[in-house]
Coordinates of C-alpha atoms in Angstrom, one line a residue:
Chain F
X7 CA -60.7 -114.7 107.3
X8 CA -59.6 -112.3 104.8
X9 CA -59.6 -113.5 101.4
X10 CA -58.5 -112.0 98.1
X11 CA -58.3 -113.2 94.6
X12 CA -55.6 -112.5 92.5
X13 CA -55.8 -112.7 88.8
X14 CA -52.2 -112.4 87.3
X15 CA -51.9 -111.3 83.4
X16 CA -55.6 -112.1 82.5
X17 CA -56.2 -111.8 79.2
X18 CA -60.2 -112.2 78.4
X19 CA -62.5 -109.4 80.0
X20 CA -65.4 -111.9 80.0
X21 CA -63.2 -113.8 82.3
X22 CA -62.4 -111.0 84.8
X23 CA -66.6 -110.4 84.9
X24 CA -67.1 -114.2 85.3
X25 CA -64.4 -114.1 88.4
X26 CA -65.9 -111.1 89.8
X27 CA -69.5 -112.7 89.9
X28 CA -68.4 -116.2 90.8
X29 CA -66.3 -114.6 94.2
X30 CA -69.5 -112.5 94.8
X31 CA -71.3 -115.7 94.5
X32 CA -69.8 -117.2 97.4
X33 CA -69.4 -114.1 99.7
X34 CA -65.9 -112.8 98.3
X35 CA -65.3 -109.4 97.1
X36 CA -61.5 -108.2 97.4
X37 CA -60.2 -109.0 93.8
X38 CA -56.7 -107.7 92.6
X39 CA -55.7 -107.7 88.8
X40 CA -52.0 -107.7 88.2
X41 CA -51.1 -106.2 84.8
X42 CA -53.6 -107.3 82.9
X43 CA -54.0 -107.1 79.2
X44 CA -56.5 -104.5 79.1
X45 CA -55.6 -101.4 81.1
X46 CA -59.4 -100.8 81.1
X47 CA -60.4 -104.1 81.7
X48 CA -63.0 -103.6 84.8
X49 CA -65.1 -101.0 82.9
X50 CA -65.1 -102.9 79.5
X51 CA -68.0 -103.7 78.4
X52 CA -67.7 -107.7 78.4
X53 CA -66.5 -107.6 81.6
X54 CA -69.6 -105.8 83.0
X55 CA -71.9 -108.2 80.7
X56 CA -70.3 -111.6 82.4
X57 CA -69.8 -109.9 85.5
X58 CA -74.2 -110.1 85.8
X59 CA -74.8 -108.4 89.5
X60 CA -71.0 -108.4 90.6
X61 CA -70.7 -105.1 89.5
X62 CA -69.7 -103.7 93.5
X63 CA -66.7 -106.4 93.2
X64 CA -65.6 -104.7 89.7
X65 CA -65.6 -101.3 91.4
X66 CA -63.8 -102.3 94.1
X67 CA -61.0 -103.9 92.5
X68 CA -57.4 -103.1 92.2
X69 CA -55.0 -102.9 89.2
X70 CA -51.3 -103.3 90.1
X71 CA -48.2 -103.5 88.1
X72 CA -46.6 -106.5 90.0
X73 CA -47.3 -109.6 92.4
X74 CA -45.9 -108.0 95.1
X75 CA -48.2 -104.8 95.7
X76 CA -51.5 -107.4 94.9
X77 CA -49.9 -109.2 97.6
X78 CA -49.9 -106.7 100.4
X79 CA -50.8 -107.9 103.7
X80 CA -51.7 -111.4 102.8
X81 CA -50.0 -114.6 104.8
X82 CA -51.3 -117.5 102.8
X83 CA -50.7 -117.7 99.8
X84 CA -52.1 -120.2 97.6
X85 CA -51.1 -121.1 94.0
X86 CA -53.3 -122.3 91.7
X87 CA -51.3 -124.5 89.3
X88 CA -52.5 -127.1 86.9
X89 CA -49.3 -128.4 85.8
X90 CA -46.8 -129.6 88.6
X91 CA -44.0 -127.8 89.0
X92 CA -40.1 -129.6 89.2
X93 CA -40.1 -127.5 92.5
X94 CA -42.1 -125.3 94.6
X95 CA -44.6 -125.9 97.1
X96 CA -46.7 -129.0 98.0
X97 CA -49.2 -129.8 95.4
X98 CA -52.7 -130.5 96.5
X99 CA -56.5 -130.4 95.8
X100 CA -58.2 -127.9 97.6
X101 CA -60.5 -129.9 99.7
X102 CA -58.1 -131.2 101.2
X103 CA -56.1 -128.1 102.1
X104 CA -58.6 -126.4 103.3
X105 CA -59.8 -129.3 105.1
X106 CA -56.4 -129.3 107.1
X107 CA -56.3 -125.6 107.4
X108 CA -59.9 -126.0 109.5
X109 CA -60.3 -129.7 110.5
X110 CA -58.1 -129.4 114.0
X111 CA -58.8 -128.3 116.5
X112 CA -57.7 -124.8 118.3
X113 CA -55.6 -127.0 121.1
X114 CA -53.8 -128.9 119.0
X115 CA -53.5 -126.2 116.7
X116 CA -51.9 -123.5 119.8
X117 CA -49.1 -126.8 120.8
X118 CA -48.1 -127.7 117.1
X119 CA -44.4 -127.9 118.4
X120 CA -45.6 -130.9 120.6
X121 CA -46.5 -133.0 117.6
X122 CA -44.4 -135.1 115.6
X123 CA -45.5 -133.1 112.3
X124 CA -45.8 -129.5 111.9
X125 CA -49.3 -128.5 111.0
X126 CA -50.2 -125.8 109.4
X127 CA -50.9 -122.9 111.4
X128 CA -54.4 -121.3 110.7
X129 CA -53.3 -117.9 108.8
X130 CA -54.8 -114.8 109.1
X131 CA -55.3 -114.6 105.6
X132 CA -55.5 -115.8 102.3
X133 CA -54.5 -115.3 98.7
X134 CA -55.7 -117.2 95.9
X135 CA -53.3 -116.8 92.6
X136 CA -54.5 -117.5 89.3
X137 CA -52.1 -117.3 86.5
X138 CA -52.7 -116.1 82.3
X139 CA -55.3 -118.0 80.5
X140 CA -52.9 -119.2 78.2
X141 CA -49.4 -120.1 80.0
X142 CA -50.8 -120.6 83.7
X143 CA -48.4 -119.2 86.7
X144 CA -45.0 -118.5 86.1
X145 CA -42.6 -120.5 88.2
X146 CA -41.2 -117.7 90.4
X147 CA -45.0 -117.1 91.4
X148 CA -45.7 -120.5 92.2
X149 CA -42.7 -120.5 94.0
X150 CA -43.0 -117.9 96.5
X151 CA -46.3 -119.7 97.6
X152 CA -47.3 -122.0 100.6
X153 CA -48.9 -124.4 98.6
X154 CA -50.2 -125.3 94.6
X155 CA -53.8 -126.0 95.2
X156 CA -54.6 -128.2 91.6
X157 CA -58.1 -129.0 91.3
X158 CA -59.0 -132.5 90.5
X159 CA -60.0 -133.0 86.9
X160 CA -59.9 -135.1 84.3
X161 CA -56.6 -136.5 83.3
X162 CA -57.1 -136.0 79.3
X163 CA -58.6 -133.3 79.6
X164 CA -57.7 -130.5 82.2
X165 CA -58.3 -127.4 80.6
X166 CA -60.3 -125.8 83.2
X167 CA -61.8 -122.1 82.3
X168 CA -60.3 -119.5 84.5
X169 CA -63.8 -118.4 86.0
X170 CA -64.7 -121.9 86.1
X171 CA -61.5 -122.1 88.3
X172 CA -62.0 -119.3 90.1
X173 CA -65.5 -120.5 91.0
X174 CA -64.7 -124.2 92.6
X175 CA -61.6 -122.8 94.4
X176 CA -64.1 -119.6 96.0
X177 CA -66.6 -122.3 97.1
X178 CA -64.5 -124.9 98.4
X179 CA -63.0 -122.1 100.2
X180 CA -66.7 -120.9 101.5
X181 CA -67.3 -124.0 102.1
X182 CA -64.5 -125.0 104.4
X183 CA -65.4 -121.3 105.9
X184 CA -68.4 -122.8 107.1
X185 CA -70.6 -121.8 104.2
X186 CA -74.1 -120.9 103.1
X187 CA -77.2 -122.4 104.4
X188 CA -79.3 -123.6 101.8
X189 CA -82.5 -122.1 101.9
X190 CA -85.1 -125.1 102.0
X191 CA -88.2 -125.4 100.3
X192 CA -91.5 -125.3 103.1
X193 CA -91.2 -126.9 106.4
X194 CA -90.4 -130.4 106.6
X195 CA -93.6 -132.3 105.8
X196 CA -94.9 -134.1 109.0
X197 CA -94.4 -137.9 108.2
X198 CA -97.1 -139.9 108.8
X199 CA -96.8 -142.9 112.0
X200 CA -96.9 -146.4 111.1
X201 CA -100.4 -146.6 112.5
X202 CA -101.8 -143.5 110.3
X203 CA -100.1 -145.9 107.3
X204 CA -101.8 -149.2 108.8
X205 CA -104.9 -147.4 108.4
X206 CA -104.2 -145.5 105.0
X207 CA -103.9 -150.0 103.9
X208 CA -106.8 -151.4 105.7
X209 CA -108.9 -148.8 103.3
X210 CA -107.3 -149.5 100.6
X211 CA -107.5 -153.1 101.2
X212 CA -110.8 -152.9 101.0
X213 CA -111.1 -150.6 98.2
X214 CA -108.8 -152.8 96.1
X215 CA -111.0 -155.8 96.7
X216 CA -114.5 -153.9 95.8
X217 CA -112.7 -152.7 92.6
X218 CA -111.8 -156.5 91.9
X219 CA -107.9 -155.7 91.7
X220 CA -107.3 -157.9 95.5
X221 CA -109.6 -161.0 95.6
X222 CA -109.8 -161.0 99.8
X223 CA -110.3 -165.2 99.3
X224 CA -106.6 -165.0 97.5
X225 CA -104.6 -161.6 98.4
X226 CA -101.3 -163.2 98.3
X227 CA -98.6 -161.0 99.1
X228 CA -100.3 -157.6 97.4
X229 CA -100.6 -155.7 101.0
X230 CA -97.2 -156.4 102.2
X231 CA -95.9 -155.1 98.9
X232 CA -97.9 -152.2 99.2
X233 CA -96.9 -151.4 102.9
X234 CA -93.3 -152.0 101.5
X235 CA -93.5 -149.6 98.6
X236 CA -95.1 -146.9 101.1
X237 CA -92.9 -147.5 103.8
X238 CA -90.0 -146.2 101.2
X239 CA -91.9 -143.3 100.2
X240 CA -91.8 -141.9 103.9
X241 CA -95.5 -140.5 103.7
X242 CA -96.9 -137.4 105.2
X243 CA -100.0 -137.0 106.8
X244 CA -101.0 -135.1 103.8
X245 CA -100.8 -137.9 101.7
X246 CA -102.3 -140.3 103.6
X247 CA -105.3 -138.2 103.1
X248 CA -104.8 -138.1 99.7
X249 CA -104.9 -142.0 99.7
X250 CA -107.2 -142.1 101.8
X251 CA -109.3 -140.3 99.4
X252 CA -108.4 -142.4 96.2
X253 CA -109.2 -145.6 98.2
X254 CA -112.4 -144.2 98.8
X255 CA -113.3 -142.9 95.7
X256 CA -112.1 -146.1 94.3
X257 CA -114.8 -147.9 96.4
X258 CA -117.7 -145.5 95.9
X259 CA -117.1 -145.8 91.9
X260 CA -117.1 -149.5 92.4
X261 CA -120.3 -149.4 94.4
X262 CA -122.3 -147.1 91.9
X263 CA -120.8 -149.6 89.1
X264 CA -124.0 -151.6 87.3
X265 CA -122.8 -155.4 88.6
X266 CA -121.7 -156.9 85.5
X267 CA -122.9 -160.5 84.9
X268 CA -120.2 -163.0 85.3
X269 CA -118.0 -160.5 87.5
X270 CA -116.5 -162.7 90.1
X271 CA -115.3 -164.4 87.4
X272 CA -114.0 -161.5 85.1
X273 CA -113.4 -159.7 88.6
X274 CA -110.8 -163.1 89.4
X275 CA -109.2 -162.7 85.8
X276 CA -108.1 -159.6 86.1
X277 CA -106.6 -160.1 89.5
X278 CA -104.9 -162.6 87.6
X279 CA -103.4 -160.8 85.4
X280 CA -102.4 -157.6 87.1
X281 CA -101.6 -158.3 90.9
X282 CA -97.8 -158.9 90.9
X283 CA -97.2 -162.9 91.9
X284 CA -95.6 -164.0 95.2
X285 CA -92.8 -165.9 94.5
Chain D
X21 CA -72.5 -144.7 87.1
X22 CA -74.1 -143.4 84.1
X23 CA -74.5 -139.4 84.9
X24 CA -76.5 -137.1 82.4
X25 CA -76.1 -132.9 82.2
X26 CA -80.2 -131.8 80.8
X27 CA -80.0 -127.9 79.7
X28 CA -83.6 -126.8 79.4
X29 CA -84.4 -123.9 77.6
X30 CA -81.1 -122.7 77.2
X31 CA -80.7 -118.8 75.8
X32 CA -76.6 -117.9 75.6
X33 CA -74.8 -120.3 73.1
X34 CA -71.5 -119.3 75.4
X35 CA -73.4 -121.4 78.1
X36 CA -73.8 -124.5 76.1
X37 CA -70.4 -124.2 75.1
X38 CA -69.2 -123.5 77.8
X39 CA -71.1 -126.0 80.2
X40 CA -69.8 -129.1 77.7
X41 CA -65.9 -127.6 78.8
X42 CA -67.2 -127.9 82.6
X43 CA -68.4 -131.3 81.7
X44 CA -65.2 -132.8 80.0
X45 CA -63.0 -131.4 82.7
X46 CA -64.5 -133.2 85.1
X47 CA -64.9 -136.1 82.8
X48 CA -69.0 -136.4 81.9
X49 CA -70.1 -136.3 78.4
X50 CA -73.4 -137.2 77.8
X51 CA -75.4 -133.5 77.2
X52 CA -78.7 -133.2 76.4
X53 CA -80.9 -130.0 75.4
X54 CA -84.1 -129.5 75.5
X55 CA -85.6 -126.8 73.3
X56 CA -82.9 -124.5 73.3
X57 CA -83.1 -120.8 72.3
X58 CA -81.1 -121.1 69.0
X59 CA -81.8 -124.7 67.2
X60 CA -78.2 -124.4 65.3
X61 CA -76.9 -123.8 69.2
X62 CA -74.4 -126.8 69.4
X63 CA -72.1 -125.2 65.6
X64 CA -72.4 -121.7 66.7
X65 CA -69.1 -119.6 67.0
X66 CA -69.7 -118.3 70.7
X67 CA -70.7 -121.9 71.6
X68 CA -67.4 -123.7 70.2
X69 CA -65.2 -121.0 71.2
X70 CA -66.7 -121.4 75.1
X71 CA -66.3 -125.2 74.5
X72 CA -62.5 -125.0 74.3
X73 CA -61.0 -128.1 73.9
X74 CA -64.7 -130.3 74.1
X75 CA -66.0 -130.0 70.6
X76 CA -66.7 -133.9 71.5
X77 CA -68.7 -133.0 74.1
X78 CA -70.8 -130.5 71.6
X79 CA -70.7 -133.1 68.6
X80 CA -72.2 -135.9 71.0
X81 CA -74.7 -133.8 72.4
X82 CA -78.2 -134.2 71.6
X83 CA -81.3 -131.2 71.2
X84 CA -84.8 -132.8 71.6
X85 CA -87.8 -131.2 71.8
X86 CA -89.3 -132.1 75.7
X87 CA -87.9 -133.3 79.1
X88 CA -88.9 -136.6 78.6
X89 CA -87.0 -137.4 75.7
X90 CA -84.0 -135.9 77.1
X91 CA -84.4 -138.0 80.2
X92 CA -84.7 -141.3 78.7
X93 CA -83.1 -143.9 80.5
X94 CA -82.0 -141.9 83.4
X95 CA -83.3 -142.8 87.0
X96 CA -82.7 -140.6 89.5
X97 CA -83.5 -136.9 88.8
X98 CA -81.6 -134.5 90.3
X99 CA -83.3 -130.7 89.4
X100 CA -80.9 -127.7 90.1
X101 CA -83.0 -124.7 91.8
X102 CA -81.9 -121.7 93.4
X103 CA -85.3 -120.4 94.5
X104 CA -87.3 -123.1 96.8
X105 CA -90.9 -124.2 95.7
X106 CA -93.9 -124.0 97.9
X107 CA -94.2 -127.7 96.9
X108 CA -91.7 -130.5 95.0
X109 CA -88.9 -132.6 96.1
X110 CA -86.6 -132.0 99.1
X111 CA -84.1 -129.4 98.6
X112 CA -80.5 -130.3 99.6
X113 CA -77.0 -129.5 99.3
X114 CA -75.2 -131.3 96.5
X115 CA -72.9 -132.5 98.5
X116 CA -75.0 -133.5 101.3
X117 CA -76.7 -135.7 99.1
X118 CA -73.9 -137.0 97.2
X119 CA -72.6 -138.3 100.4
X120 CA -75.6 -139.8 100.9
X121 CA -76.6 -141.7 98.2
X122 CA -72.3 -143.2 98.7
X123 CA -72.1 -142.7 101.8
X124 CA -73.9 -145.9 103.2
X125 CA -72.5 -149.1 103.2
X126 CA -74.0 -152.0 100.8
X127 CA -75.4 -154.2 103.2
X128 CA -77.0 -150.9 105.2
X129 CA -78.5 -150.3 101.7
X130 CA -79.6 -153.9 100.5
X131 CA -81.4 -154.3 103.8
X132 CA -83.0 -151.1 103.8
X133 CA -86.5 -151.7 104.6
X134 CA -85.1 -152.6 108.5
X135 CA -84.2 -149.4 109.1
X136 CA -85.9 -147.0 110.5
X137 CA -86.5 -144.2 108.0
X138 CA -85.9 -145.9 103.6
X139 CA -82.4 -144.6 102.7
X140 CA -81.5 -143.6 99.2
X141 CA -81.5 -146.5 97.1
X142 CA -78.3 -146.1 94.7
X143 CA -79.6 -145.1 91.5
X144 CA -77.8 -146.8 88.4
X145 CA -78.3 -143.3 86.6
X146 CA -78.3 -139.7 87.5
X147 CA -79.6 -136.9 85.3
X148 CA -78.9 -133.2 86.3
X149 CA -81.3 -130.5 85.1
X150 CA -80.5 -127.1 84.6
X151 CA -83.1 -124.5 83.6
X152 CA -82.9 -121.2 81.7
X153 CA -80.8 -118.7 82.6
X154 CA -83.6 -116.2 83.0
X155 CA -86.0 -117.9 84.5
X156 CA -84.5 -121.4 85.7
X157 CA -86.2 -124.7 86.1
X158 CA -90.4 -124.7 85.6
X159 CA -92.3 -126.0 88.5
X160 CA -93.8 -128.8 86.5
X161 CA -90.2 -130.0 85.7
X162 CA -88.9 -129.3 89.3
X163 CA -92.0 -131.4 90.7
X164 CA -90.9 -134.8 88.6
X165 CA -87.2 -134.8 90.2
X166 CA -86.1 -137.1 92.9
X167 CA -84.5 -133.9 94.5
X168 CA -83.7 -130.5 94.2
X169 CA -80.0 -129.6 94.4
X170 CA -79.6 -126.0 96.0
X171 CA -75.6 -125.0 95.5
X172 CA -75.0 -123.0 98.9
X173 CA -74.6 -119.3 97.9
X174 CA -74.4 -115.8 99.6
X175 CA -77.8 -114.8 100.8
X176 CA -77.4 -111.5 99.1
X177 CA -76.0 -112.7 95.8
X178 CA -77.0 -116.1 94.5
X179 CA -77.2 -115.4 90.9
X180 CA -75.1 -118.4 89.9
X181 CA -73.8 -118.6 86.1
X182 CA -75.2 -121.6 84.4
X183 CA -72.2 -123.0 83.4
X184 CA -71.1 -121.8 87.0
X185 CA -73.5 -124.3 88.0
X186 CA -72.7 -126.6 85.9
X187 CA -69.3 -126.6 87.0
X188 CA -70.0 -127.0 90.5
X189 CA -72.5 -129.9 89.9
X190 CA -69.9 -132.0 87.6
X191 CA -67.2 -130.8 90.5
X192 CA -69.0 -132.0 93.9
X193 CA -70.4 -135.0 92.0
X194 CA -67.0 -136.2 90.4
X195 CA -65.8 -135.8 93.7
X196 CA -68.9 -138.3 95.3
X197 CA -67.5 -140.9 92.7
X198 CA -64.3 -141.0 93.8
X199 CA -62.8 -138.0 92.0
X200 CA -59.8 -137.8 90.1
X201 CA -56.3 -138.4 91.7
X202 CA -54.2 -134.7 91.7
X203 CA -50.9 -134.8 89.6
X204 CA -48.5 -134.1 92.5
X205 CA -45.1 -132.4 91.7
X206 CA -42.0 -134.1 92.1
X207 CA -41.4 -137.3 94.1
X208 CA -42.0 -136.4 97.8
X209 CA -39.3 -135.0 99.7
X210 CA -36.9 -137.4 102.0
X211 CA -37.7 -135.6 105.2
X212 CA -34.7 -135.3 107.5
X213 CA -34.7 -137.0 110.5
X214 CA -34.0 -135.2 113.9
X215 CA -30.3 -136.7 114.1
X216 CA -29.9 -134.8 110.6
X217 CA -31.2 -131.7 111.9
X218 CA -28.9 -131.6 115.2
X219 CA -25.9 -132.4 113.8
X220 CA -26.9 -129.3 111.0
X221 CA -28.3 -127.0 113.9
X222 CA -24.6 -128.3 115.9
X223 CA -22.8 -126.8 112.5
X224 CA -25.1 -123.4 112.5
X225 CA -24.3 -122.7 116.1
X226 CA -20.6 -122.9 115.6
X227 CA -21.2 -120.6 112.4
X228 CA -23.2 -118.3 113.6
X229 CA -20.1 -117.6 116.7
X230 CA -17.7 -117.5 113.8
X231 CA -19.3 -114.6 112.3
X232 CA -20.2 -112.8 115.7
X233 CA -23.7 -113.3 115.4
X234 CA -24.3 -115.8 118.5
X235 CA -22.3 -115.1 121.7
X236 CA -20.9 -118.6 122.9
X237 CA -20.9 -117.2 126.0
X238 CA -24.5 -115.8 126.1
X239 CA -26.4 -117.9 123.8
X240 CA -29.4 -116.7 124.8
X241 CA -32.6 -119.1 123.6
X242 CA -31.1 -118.4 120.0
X243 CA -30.9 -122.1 119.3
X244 CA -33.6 -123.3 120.5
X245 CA -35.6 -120.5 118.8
X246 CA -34.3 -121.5 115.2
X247 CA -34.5 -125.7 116.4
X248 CA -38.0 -124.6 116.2
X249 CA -38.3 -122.8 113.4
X250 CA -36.7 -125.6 111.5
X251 CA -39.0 -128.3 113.1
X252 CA -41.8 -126.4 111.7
X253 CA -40.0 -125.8 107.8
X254 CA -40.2 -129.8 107.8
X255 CA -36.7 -129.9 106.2
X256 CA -35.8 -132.3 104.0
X257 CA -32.3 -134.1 103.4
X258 CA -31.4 -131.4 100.3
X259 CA -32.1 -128.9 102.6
X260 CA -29.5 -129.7 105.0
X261 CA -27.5 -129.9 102.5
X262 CA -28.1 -126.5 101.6
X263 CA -28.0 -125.2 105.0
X264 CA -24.9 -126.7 105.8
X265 CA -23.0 -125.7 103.1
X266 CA -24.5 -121.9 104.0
X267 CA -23.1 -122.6 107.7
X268 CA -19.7 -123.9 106.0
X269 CA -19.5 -120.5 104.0
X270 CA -20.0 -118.2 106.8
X271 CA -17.6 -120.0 108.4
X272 CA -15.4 -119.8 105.7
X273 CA -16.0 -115.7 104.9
X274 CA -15.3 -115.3 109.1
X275 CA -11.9 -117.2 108.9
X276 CA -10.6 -115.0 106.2
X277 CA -11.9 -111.7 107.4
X278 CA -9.3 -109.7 108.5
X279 CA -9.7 -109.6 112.5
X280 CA -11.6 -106.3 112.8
X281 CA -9.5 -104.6 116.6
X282 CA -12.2 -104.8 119.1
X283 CA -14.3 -107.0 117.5
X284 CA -14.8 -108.8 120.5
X285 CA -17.1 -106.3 121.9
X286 CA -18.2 -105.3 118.7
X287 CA -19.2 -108.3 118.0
X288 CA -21.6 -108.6 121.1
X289 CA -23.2 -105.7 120.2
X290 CA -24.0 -106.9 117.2
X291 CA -25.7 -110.3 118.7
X292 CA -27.6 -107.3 121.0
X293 CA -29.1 -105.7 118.4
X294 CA -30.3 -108.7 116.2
X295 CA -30.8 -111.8 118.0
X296 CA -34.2 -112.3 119.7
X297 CA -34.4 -111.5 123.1
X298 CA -35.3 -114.4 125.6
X299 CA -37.9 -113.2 127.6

């Protein structure tokens, strides 16, 4: 759907970079700036700095003297407004605009007069308006809109940047579009079967007991604990190797250990002392 | 649930400041930094200016000298990457895994270790990590984390702001814990019922006659066609007002019209030329 950003009366340069970046961000690049305080703003060099790799976005955009000529060709039009207005269009959060905008389906959407309420009919397009830094949208710009999307915020403390703005309103927006996949890290790990992880305990089971941690005449409740605690962890078949390795290293240490006098003993102690008890 | 912002490495005091303002507007302000560029970062101009209104953000903010200071106390770690590691915690959407760790009933989650695959256990704390804006989050600090949190972003641009970033994080996850309510406008409107809109339609259809617009005699699908519109407008009980006293006025302006000779037929040609055909 075709989308455009508006920025009425902006003031800061940094903030018309930061816009131009956070729309290209998400996949957006038709920005209009209606009389802004700089003439020159989109080649100023604040602008460029904050706009980082945005730069195609900055050339591409329009200056205009009024709402009107930004708003050429655009249906929806979307407010953003962080103070309610007496009047003017419904207020909302953006979620849940968009959400209604996208979350019906095309049947419903082609018999709307059959239904008890109107629904929104899925425009062709979409403006988002975003007013001066300082005073916001006017009243006659809010009111010539569909909606007033207000973003949820704190309530002591709303003061939202505009870029900041400009960037939750362009993803909700690519979002509700569908948006981006998000590029995972490598494939999914194979996760081990619960026999592999039977296995992976009957070693360490025994490692555990020739390293004196499990006495095998006593093991209270240490293997179910363990076979808990791995269950969570969702192993892989890698890292059963990898226990399977410690368990075995853990033995072969144990076995090249001199036998210390005394070591059942000592060997019971410490069992005592470190396994977790059963209650 | 206690929820903690970690900048590591950070370079541009406007990021610092300007990541406390995300922070506050989305009501979060426990910020940590570890090792920042510029020690003096939290009282420099750029950085207070950015803040805007959340110099108690800055003045409660704490610089320490490694991660694991800066995470102390904090349970589930939550790094922020935008380029996926061969190795290190799963990579997810922040929304997708803000839904999860909320989206599962209690008893699902007390009970977990009869399901199938461990679900999230709710974490009492959250930390999110951000890394330097040139060269974002070390591996070695990546591979600690619980998760990595991949903000969805165009293919072909993902060069996310940090305070961007920051915004979006403190957005989706204010949002997961219930998010703020949005300050609506005025009271809803009284929506007119459909005995309110007939009778109104009833006084338009005799209006529009009176002022030649509608040929009694050849209505055409004229009413029907603005029934409809109105349906769709959702009109409330000050609206019929309002467009009953318009129907009373054109009434009103007809009746003392002087009665134009021929206006019978001129009058039809009128209703030819602008009322909607009925095919």
């Amino acid at each position: 759907m075709k989308t455009r950003f508006v920025l009425i009366n902006t003031s800061h340069p940094g903030n018309v970079g930061a816009s131009a970046r956070a729309m290209k961000v998400m996949g957006f690049d038709d920005l209009v700036l209606v009389a802004p305080r700089w003439a020159n703003v989109l080649k100023r060099e604040e602008t460029i700095q904050r706009a980082s790799g945005a730069l195609d976005v900055l050339k591409n955009a329009r200056i205009v003297a009024t709402l009107d000529e930004a708003l050429d060709g655009m249906a929806h039009l979307c407010a953003t407004a962080m103070t309610p207005r007496d009047f003017g269009p419904p207020t909302r959060a953006p979620r849940e605009h968009f959400a209604e905008l996208f979350g019906l389906p095309d049947a419903l959407l082609e018999e709307e007069h059959t239904l008890p309420f109107p629904l929104w009919p899925r425009p062709v397009s979409i403006a988002f308006l975003f007013g001066s830094e300082r005073f916001g949208m006017q009243n006659d710009d809010v009111y010539r809109c569909h909606v007033a999307l207000s973003i949820p915020t704190n309530p002591k403390f709303g003061s939202l940047n505009l870029a900041a703005a400009v960037q939750l309103i362009a993803y909700d927006w690519r979002e509700a579009l569908g948006g981006f996949g998000v590029q995972s890290a490598t494939a999914e790990p194979q996760l081990a079967d619960a026999a592999a992880v039977a296995g992976m305990l009957k070693h360490w089971e025994g490692a555990l007991a020739d390293i004196g941690f499990l006495d095998p005449a006593s093991p209270k409740k240490l293997m179910p604990r363990l076979n808990q605690l791995f269950n969570r962890a969702q192993l892989s078949d890698e890292e059963i190797h990898i226990l399977r390795g410690v368990a075995r290293a853990m033995s072969q240490k144990a076995a090249a250990a001199p036998q210390r006098r005394g070591s059942d003993s000592a060997g019971k102690t410490r069992t005592e002392a470190l396994a977790p008890d059963d209650r």
